[in-house]
Coordinates of C-alpha atoms and ligand atoms in Angstrom, one line a residue:
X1 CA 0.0 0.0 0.0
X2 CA 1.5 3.5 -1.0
X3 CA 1.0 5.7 2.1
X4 CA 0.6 9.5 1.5
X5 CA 3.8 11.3 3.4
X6 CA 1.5 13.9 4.3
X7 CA -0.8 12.2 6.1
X8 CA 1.6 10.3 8.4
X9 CA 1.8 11.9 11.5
X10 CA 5.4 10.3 11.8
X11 CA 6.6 12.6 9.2
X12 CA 9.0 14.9 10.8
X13 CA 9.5 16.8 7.7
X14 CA 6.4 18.5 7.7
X15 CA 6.4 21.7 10.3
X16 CA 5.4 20.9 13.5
X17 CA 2.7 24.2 15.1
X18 CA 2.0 23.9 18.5
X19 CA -1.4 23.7 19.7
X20 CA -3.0 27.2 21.2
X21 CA -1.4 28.3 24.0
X22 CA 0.6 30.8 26.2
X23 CA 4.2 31.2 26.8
X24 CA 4.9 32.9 30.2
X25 CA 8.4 34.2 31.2
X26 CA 9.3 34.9 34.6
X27 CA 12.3 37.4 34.7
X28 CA 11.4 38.9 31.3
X29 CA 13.9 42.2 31.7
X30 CA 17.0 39.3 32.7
X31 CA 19.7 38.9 29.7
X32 CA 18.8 35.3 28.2
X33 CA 14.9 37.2 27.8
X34 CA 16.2 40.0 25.9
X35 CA 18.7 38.2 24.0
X36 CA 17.5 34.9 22.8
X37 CA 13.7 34.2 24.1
X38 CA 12.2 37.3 22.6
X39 CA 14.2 37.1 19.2
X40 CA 13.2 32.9 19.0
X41 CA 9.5 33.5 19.6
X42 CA 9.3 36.5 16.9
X43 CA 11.7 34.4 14.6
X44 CA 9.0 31.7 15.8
X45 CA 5.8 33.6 14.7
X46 CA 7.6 34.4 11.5
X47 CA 8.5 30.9 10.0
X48 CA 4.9 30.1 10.7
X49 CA 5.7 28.1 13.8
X50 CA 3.6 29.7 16.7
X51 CA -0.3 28.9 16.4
X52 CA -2.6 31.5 15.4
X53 CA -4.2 31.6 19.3
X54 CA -1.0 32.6 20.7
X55 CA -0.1 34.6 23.5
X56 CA 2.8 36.1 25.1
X57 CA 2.6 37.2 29.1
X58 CA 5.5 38.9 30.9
X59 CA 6.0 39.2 34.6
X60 CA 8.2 41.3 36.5
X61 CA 8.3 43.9 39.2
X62 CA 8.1 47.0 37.3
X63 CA 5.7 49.6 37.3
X64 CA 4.2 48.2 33.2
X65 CA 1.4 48.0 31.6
X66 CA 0.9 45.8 28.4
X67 CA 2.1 48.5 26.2
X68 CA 5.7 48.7 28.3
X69 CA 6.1 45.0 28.2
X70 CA 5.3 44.9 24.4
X71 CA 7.4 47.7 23.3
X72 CA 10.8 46.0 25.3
X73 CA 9.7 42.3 23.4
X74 CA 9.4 44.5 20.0
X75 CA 13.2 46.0 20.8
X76 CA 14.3 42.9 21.7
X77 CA 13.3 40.8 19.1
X78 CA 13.9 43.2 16.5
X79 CA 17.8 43.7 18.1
X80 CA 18.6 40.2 17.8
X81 CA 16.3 38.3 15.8
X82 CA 17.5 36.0 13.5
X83 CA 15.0 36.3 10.2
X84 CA 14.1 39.2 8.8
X85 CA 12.1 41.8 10.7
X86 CA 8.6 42.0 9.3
X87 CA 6.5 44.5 11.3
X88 CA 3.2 43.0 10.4
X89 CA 4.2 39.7 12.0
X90 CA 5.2 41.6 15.6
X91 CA 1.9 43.5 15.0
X92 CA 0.0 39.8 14.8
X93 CA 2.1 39.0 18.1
X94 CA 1.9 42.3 20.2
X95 CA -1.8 42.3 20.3
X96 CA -1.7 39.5 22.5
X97 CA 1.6 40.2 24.8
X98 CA 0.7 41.5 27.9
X99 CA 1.9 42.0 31.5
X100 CA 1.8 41.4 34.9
X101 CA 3.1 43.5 37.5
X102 CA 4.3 42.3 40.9
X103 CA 7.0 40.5 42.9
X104 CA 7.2 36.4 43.4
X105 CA 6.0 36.8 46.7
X106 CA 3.1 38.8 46.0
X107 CA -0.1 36.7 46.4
X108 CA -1.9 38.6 44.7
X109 CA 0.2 39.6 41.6
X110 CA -0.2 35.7 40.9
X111 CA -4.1 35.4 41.3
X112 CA -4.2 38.2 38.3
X113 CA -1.9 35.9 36.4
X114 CA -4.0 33.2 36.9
X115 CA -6.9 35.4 35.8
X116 CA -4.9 37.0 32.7
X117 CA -4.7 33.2 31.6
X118 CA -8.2 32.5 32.4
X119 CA -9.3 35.7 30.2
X120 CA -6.9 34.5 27.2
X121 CA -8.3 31.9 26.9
X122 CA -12.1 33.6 26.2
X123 CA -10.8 36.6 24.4
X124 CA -7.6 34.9 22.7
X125 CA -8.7 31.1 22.3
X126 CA -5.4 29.7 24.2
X127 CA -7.2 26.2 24.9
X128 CA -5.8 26.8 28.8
X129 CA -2.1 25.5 27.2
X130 CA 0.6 27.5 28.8
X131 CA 4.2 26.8 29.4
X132 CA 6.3 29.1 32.3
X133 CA 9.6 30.0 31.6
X134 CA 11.9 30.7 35.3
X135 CA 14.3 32.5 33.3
X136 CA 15.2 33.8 37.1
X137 CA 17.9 32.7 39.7
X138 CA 17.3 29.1 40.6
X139 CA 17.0 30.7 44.6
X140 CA 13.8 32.1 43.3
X141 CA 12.6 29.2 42.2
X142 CA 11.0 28.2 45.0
X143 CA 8.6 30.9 46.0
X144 CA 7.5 30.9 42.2
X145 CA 6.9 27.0 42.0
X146 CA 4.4 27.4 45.6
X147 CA 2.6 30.5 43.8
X148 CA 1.8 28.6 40.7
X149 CA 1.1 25.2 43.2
X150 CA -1.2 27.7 44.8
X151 CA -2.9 29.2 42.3
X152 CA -3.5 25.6 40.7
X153 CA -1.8 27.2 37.7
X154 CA 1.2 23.9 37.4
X155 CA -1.6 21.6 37.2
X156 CA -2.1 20.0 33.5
X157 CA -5.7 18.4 33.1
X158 CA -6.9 16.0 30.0
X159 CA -8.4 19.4 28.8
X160 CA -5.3 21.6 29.3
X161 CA -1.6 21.4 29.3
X162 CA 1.1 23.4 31.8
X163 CA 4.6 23.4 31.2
X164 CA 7.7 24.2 33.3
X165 CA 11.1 25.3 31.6
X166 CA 14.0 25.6 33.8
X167 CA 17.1 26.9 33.0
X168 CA 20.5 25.5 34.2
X169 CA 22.3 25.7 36.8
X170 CA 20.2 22.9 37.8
X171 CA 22.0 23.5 41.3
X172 CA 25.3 23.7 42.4
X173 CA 26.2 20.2 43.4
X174 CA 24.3 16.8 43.4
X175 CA 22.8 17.7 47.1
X176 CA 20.9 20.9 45.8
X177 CA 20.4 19.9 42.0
X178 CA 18.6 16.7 44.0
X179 CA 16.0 19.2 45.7
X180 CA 15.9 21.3 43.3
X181 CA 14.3 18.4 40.9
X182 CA 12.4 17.0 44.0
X183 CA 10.8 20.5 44.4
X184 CA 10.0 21.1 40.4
X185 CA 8.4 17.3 40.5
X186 CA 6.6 18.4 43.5
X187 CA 4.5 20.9 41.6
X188 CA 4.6 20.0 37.9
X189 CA 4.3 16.2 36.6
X190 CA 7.9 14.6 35.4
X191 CA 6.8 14.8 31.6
X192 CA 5.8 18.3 31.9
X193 CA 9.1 19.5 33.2
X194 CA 12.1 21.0 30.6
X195 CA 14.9 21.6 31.8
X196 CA 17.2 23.5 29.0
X197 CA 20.6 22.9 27.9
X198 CA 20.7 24.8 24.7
X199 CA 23.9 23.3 23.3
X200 CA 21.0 20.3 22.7
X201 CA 19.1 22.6 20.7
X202 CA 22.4 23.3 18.2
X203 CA 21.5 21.7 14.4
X204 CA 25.4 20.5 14.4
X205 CA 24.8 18.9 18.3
X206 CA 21.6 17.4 17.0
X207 CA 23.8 16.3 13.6
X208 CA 25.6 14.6 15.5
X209 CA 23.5 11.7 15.9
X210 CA 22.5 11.4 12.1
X211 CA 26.0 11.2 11.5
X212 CA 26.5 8.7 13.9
X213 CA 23.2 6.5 13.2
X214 CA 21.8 7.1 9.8
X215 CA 25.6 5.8 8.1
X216 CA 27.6 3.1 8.0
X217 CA 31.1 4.7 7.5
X218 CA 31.8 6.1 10.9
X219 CA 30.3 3.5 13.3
X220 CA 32.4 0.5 12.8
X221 CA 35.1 2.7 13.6
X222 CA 33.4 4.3 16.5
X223 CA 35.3 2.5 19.3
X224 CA 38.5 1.9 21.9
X225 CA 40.0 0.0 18.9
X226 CA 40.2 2.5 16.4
X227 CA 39.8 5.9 18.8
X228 CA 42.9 6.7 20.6
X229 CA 41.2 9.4 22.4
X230 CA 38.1 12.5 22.1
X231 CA 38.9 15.9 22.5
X232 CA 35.7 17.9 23.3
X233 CA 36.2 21.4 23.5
X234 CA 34.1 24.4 24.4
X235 CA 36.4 27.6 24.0
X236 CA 34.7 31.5 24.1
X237 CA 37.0 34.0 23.6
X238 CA 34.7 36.3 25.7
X239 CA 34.9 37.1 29.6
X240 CA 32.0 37.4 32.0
X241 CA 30.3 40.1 30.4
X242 CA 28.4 41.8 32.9
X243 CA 27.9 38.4 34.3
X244 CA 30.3 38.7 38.0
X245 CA 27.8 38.0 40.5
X246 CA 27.1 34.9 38.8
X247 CA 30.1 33.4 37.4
X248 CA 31.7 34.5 40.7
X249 CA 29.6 31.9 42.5
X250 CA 29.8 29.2 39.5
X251 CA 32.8 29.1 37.6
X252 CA 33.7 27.2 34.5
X253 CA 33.0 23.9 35.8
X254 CA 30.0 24.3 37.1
X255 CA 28.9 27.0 34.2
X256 CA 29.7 25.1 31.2
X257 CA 31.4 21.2 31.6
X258 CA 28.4 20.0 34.1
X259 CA 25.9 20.8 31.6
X260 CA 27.2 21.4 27.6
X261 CA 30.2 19.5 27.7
X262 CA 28.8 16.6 29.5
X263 CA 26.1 16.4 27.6
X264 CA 28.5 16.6 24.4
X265 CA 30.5 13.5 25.8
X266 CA 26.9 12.1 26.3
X267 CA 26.1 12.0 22.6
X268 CA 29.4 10.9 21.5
X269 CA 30.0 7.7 23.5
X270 CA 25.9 6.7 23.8
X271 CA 24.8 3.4 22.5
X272 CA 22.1 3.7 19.4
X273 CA 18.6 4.2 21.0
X274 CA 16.2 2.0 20.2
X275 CA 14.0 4.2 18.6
X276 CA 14.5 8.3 18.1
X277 CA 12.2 9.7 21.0
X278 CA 12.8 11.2 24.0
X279 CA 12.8 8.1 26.4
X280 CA 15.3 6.2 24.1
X281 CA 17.5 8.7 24.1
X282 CA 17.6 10.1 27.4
X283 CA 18.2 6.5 28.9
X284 CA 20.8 6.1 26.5
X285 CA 22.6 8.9 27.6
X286 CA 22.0 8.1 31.3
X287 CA 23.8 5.2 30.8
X288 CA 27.3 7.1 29.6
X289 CA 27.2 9.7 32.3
X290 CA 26.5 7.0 35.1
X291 CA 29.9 5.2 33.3
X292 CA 32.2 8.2 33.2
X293 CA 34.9 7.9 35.6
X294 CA 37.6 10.4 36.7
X295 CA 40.4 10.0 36.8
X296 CA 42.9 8.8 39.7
X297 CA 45.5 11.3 39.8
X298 CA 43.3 14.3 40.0
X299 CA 46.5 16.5 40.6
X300 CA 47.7 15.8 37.0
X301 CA 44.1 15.3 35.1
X302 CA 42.3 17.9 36.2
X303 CA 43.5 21.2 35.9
X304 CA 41.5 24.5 35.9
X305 CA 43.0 28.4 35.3
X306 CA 41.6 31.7 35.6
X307 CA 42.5 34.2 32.8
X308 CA 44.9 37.1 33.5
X309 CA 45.4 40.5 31.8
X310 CA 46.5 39.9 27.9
X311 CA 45.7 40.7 24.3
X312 CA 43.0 39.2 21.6
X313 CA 42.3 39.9 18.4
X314 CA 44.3 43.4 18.9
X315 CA 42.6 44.7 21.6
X316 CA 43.6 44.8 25.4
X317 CA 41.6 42.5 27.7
X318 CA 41.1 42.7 31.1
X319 CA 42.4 40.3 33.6
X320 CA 39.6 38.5 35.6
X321 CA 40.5 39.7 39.1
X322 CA 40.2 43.0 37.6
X323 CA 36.8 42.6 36.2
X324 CA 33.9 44.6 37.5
X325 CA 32.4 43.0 40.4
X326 CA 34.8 40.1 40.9
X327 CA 36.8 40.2 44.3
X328 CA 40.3 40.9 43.5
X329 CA 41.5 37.9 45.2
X330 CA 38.8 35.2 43.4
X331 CA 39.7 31.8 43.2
X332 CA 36.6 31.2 40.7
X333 CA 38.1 29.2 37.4
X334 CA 37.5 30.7 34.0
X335 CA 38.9 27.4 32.2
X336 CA 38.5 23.7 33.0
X337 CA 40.1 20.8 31.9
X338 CA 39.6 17.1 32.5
X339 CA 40.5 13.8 31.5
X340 CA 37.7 11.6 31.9
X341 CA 37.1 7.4 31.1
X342 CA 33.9 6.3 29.9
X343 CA 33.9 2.6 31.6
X344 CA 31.9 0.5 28.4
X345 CA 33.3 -2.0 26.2
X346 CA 33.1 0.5 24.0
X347 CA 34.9 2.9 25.3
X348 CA 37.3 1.6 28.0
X349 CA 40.4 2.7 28.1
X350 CA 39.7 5.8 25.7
X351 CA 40.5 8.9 27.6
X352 CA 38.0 11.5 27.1
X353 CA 40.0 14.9 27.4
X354 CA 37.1 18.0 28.1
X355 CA 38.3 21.4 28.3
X356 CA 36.4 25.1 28.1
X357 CA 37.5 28.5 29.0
X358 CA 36.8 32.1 28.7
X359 CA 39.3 34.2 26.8
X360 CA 40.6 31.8 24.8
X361 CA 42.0 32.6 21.4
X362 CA 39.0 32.0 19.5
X363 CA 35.6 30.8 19.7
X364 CA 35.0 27.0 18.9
X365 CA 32.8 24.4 20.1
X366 CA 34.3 20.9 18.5
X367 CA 34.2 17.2 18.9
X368 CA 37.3 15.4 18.2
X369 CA 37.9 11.3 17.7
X370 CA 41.5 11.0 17.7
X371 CA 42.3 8.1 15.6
X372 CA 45.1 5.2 16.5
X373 CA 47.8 5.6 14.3
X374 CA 48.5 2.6 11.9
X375 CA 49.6 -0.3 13.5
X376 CA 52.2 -0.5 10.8
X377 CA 53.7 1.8 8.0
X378 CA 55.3 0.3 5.1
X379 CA 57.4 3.7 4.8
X380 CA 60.7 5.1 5.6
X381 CA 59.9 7.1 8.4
X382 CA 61.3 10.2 7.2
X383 CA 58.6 9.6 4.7
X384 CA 56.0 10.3 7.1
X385 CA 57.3 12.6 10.0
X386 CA 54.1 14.9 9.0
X387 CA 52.1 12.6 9.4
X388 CA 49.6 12.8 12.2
X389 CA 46.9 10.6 13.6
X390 CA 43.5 10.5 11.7
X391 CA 41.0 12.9 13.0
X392 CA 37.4 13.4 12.7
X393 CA 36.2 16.6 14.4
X394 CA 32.8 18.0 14.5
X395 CA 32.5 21.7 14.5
X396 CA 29.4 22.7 16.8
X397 CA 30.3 26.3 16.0
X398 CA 31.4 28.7 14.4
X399 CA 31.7 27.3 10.5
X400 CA 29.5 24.2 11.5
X401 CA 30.3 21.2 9.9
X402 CA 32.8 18.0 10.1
X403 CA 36.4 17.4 9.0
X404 CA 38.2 14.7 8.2
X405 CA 41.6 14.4 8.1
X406 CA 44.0 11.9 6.9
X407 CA 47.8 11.5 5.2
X408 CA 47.8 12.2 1.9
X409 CA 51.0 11.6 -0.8
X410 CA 52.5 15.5 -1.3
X411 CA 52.5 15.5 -5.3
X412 CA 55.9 14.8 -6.6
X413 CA 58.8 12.6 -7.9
X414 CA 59.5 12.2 -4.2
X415 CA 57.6 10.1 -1.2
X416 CA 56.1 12.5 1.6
X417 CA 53.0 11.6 3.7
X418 CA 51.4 14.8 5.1
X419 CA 48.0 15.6 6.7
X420 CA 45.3 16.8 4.8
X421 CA 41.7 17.9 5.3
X422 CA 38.6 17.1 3.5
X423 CA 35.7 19.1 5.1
X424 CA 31.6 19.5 5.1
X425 CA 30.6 22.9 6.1
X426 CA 26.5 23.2 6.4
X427 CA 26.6 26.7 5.0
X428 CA 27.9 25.5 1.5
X429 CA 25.5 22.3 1.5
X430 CA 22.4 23.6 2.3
X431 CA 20.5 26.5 2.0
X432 CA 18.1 26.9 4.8
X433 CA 19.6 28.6 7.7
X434 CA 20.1 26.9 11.1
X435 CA 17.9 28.1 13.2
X436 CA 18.9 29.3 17.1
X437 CA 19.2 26.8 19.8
X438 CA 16.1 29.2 21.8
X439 CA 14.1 29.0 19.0
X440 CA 14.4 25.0 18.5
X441 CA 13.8 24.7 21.6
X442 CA 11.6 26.8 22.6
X443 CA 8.7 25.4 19.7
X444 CA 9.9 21.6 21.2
X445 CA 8.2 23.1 25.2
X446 CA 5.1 24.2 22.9
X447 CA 4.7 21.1 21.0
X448 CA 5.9 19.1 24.5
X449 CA 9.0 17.1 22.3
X450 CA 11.1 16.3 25.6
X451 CA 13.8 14.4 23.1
X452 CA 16.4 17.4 23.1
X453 CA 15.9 18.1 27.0
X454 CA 18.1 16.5 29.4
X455 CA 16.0 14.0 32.2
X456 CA 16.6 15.0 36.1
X457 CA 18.3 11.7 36.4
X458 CA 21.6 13.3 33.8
X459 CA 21.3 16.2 35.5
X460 CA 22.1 14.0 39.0
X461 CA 25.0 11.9 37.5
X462 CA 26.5 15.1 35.7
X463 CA 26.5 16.3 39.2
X464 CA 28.3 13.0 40.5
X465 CA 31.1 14.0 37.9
X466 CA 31.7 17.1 39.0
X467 CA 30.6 17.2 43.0
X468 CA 34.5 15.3 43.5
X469 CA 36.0 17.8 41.4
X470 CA 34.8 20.8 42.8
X471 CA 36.3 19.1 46.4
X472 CA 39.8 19.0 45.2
X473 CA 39.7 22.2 43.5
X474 CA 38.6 23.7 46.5
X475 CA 40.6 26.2 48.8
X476 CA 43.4 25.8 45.6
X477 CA 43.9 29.1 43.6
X478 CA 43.0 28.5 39.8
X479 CA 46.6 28.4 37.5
X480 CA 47.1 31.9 35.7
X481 CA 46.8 32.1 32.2
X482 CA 47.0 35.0 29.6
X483 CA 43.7 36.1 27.8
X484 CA 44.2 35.1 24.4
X485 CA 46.1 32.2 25.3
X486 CA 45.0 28.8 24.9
X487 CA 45.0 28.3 28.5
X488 CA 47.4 27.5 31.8
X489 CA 50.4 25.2 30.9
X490 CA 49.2 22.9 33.4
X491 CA 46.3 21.7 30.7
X492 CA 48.9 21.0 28.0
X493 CA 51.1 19.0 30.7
X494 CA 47.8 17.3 31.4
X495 CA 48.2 15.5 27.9
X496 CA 51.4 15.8 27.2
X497 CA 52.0 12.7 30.4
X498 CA 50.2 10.6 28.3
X499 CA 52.1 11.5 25.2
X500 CA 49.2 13.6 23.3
X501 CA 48.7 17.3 22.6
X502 CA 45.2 19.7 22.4
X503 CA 44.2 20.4 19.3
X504 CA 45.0 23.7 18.2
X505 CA 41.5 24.7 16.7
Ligands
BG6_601 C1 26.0 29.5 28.8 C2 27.0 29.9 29.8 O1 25.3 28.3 29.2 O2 26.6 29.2 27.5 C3 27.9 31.0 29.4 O3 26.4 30.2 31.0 C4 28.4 30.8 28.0 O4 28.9 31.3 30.3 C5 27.3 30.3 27.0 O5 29.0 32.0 27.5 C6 27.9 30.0 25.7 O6 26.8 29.7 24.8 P1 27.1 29.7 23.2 O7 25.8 29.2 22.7 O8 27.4 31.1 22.8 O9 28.2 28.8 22.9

């Protein structure tokens, strides 16, 4: 029987709209509001992606009204969105934005919230369907989750659904990140809760298991007998930003390595899921993290720095102890580094080598599989002295794409083996844009897709990797490094005693 494509609901080529409902944000004048969430639900509404009963609802302490809150979303979204600004499609979208004034403990401020959503639903045909965004300290959860337990505003009925969206930190070790989840499945059912790590929500992340499950090229070779070792780097050549108070508390390893580059490591070392949904995947992934290992000699394999006056790109940067708002004596890391073992058959014995730091030469997110060199070379060795191991790396960003290189005969009467590069860039193969990890994953809360949101259960063992790290770092000061260098010496040592060397992206 020939089915019709369009009529099988299994299709995921078709566009996915959500069904009507409400997107709340708490903290709607923080940074990640302005800068991504207003931008992905304009570039949202303009792809066609947001249903026609849609509705946007802000809540914050200032002194608003509706017309405030729109014309901030309008700058914000028009500031950083990522498709072209239309003005009739914000006009579609402001006339249902509105706002509610008041602060999380203010009883009241919630009952009109609650009420707001009750009269969207008359006047702007919302179904009842809302998600709330905590774009807001994770200490403030609390007091938000008992307003909305209160109000009965978490509670999702056969008629209605409510959604949660947390941001990371998920916590600052496994003890909190624990009650944290306990509290957020206290008030909103398990399935209803999305907790965001947005390097999931990356086309190249998500790439990364097509490439791995959809061919037959790489996954023979996917393995502790043909991998020497993976490189996963996350490198920013920003600072803090205006971000002290914050990073001051959390640091690189708690900022970045718990959450992206864990989750990285996840996907690269996780066993094919039985099917691609949500559950598959997520227990796949469980089942790395709860098999990394560190590694013994902590002194040697895990290092972490903290960036000290120096130059990039031409311009004079800061040192972090001299950054607004840090305390000139900080011992908060800007770069971690880590040798980890993932303890499988597949993967024994294959060091796992994580690094990320601020003020690094150059931004890059990659995934490395350092190859084993060839057991034997029927070559004079002079022959091949540039000849390194076989490398497949996967560029999350910038330039996404994958390269592979390999030794390749230098043309000429003589014999010379030398590395060369053959590479996939997305921006030369396709011609849709990616779109933003926000606005990915923000339409997945919507249309309830849990598949790219990490399970409370990863969160924990992420925290398991970390929680021992953080106790030998602490009380040690962080190794100095120069901005614009690609970190403390101490990190190349780290690979250097086993004989290997960072990539230099
Ligand atoms: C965030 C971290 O999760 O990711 C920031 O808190 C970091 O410190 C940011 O700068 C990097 O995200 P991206 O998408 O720019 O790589």
């Amino acid at each position: 029987m020939i089915t019709n494509p369009l009529r099988d609901p299994r299709d995921r080529r078709l566009p996915r709209v959500p069904e009507p409902c409400a997107l709340v944000v708490f903290g709607i004048t923080g940074d990640l509001a302005r800068k991504k969430l207003l931008p992905a639900v304009y570039d949202l509404a303009n792809r066609g992606l947001l249903p026609t009963n849609f509705a946007l609802l802000g809540f914050a302490r200032r002194d608003w009204g509706d017309q405030d809150f729109a014309e901030l979303a309008r700058e914000a979204a028009r500031k950083a969105a990522r498709t072209p600004w239309r003005e009739e499609v914000w006009e579609r979208l402001a006339g249902s934005v509105r706002f509610v004034q008041g602060s999380f403990d203010d009883d009241n401020a919630f009952d009109e919230l609650a009420a707001t959503l009750g009269e969207l639903e008359g006047s702007h045909g919302i179904g009842g369907n809302a998600a709330f965004y905590l774009s807001i300290p994770p200490a403030m959860f609390p007091v938000v989750l008992k307003q909305m337990q209160r109000t009965g505003m978490a509670e999702s009925t056969p008629d209605r659904w409510r959604r949660v969206v947390v941001e990371k930190p998920f916590g600052t070790d496994l003890a909190s990140s624990r009650a944290l989840n306990e509290l957020v499945d206290s008030v909103f059912t398990a399935e209803d809760v999305f907790r965001i790590d947005h390097y999931l929500g990356k086309e190249t992340v998500q790439n990364l298991m097509a490439l791995r499950f959809a061919n037959t090229l790489f996954e023979p070779v996917w393995n502790g007998h043909h991998v020497d070792s993976v490189q996963i780097t996350m490198a920013e050549d920003v600072g803090i930003g205006g971000r002290a108070q914050f990073y001051e508390q959390t640091g690189a390893a708690r900022d970045v390595l718990q959450n992206h580059l864990l989750q990285l490591l996840a996907l690269t070392a996780m066993e094919e899921p039985v099917e691609f949904s949500a559950e598959e995947i997520r227990t796949e992934k469980l089942k790395v993290l709860r098999a990394v290992s560190l590694p013994e000699d902590l002194p040697t394999f895990a290092v972490r720095g903290q960036y000290e006056q120096g130059w990039l790109a031409g311009q004079r940067a800061t040192g972090y102890r001299q950054e607004e708002g840090v305390d000139p004596h900080s011992t908060t890391e800007t770069y971690a580094a880590v040798r980890l073992g993932v303890e499988t058959r597949r993967w024994a014995g294959v060091p796992f080598y994580l690094r990320t730091g601020k003020r690094l030469p150059r931004r890059v997110t990659e995934i490395a599989l350092v190859f084993k060199r060839a057991p034997h070379l029927p070559f004079a060795d002079t022959d091949t002295e540039e000849l390194g191991n076989n490398q497949l790396v996967i560029r999350v960003q910038p330039d996404e794409g994958m390269t592979l290189k390999f030794g390749s005969k230098v043309p000429g009467s003589v014999m010379e083996v030398r590395d060369v590069a053959m590479d996939f860039l997305y921006g030369e193969q396709f011609t849709e844009a990616s779109p933003e990890a926000y606005e990915r994953l923000l339409l997945d809360v919507l249309l309830g897709d849990a598949t790219l949101f990490p399970r409370n259960a990863e969160v924990e063992a992420s925290w398991a990797v970390i929680d021992p790290l953080e106790e030998f770092w602490a009380g040690t000061t962080p190794q100095p490094y120069r901005a614009g260098e690609w970190g403390p010496r101490a990190a190349d040592e780290m690979l250097a005693a086993e004989g290997r060397r960072w990539r230099r992206p």
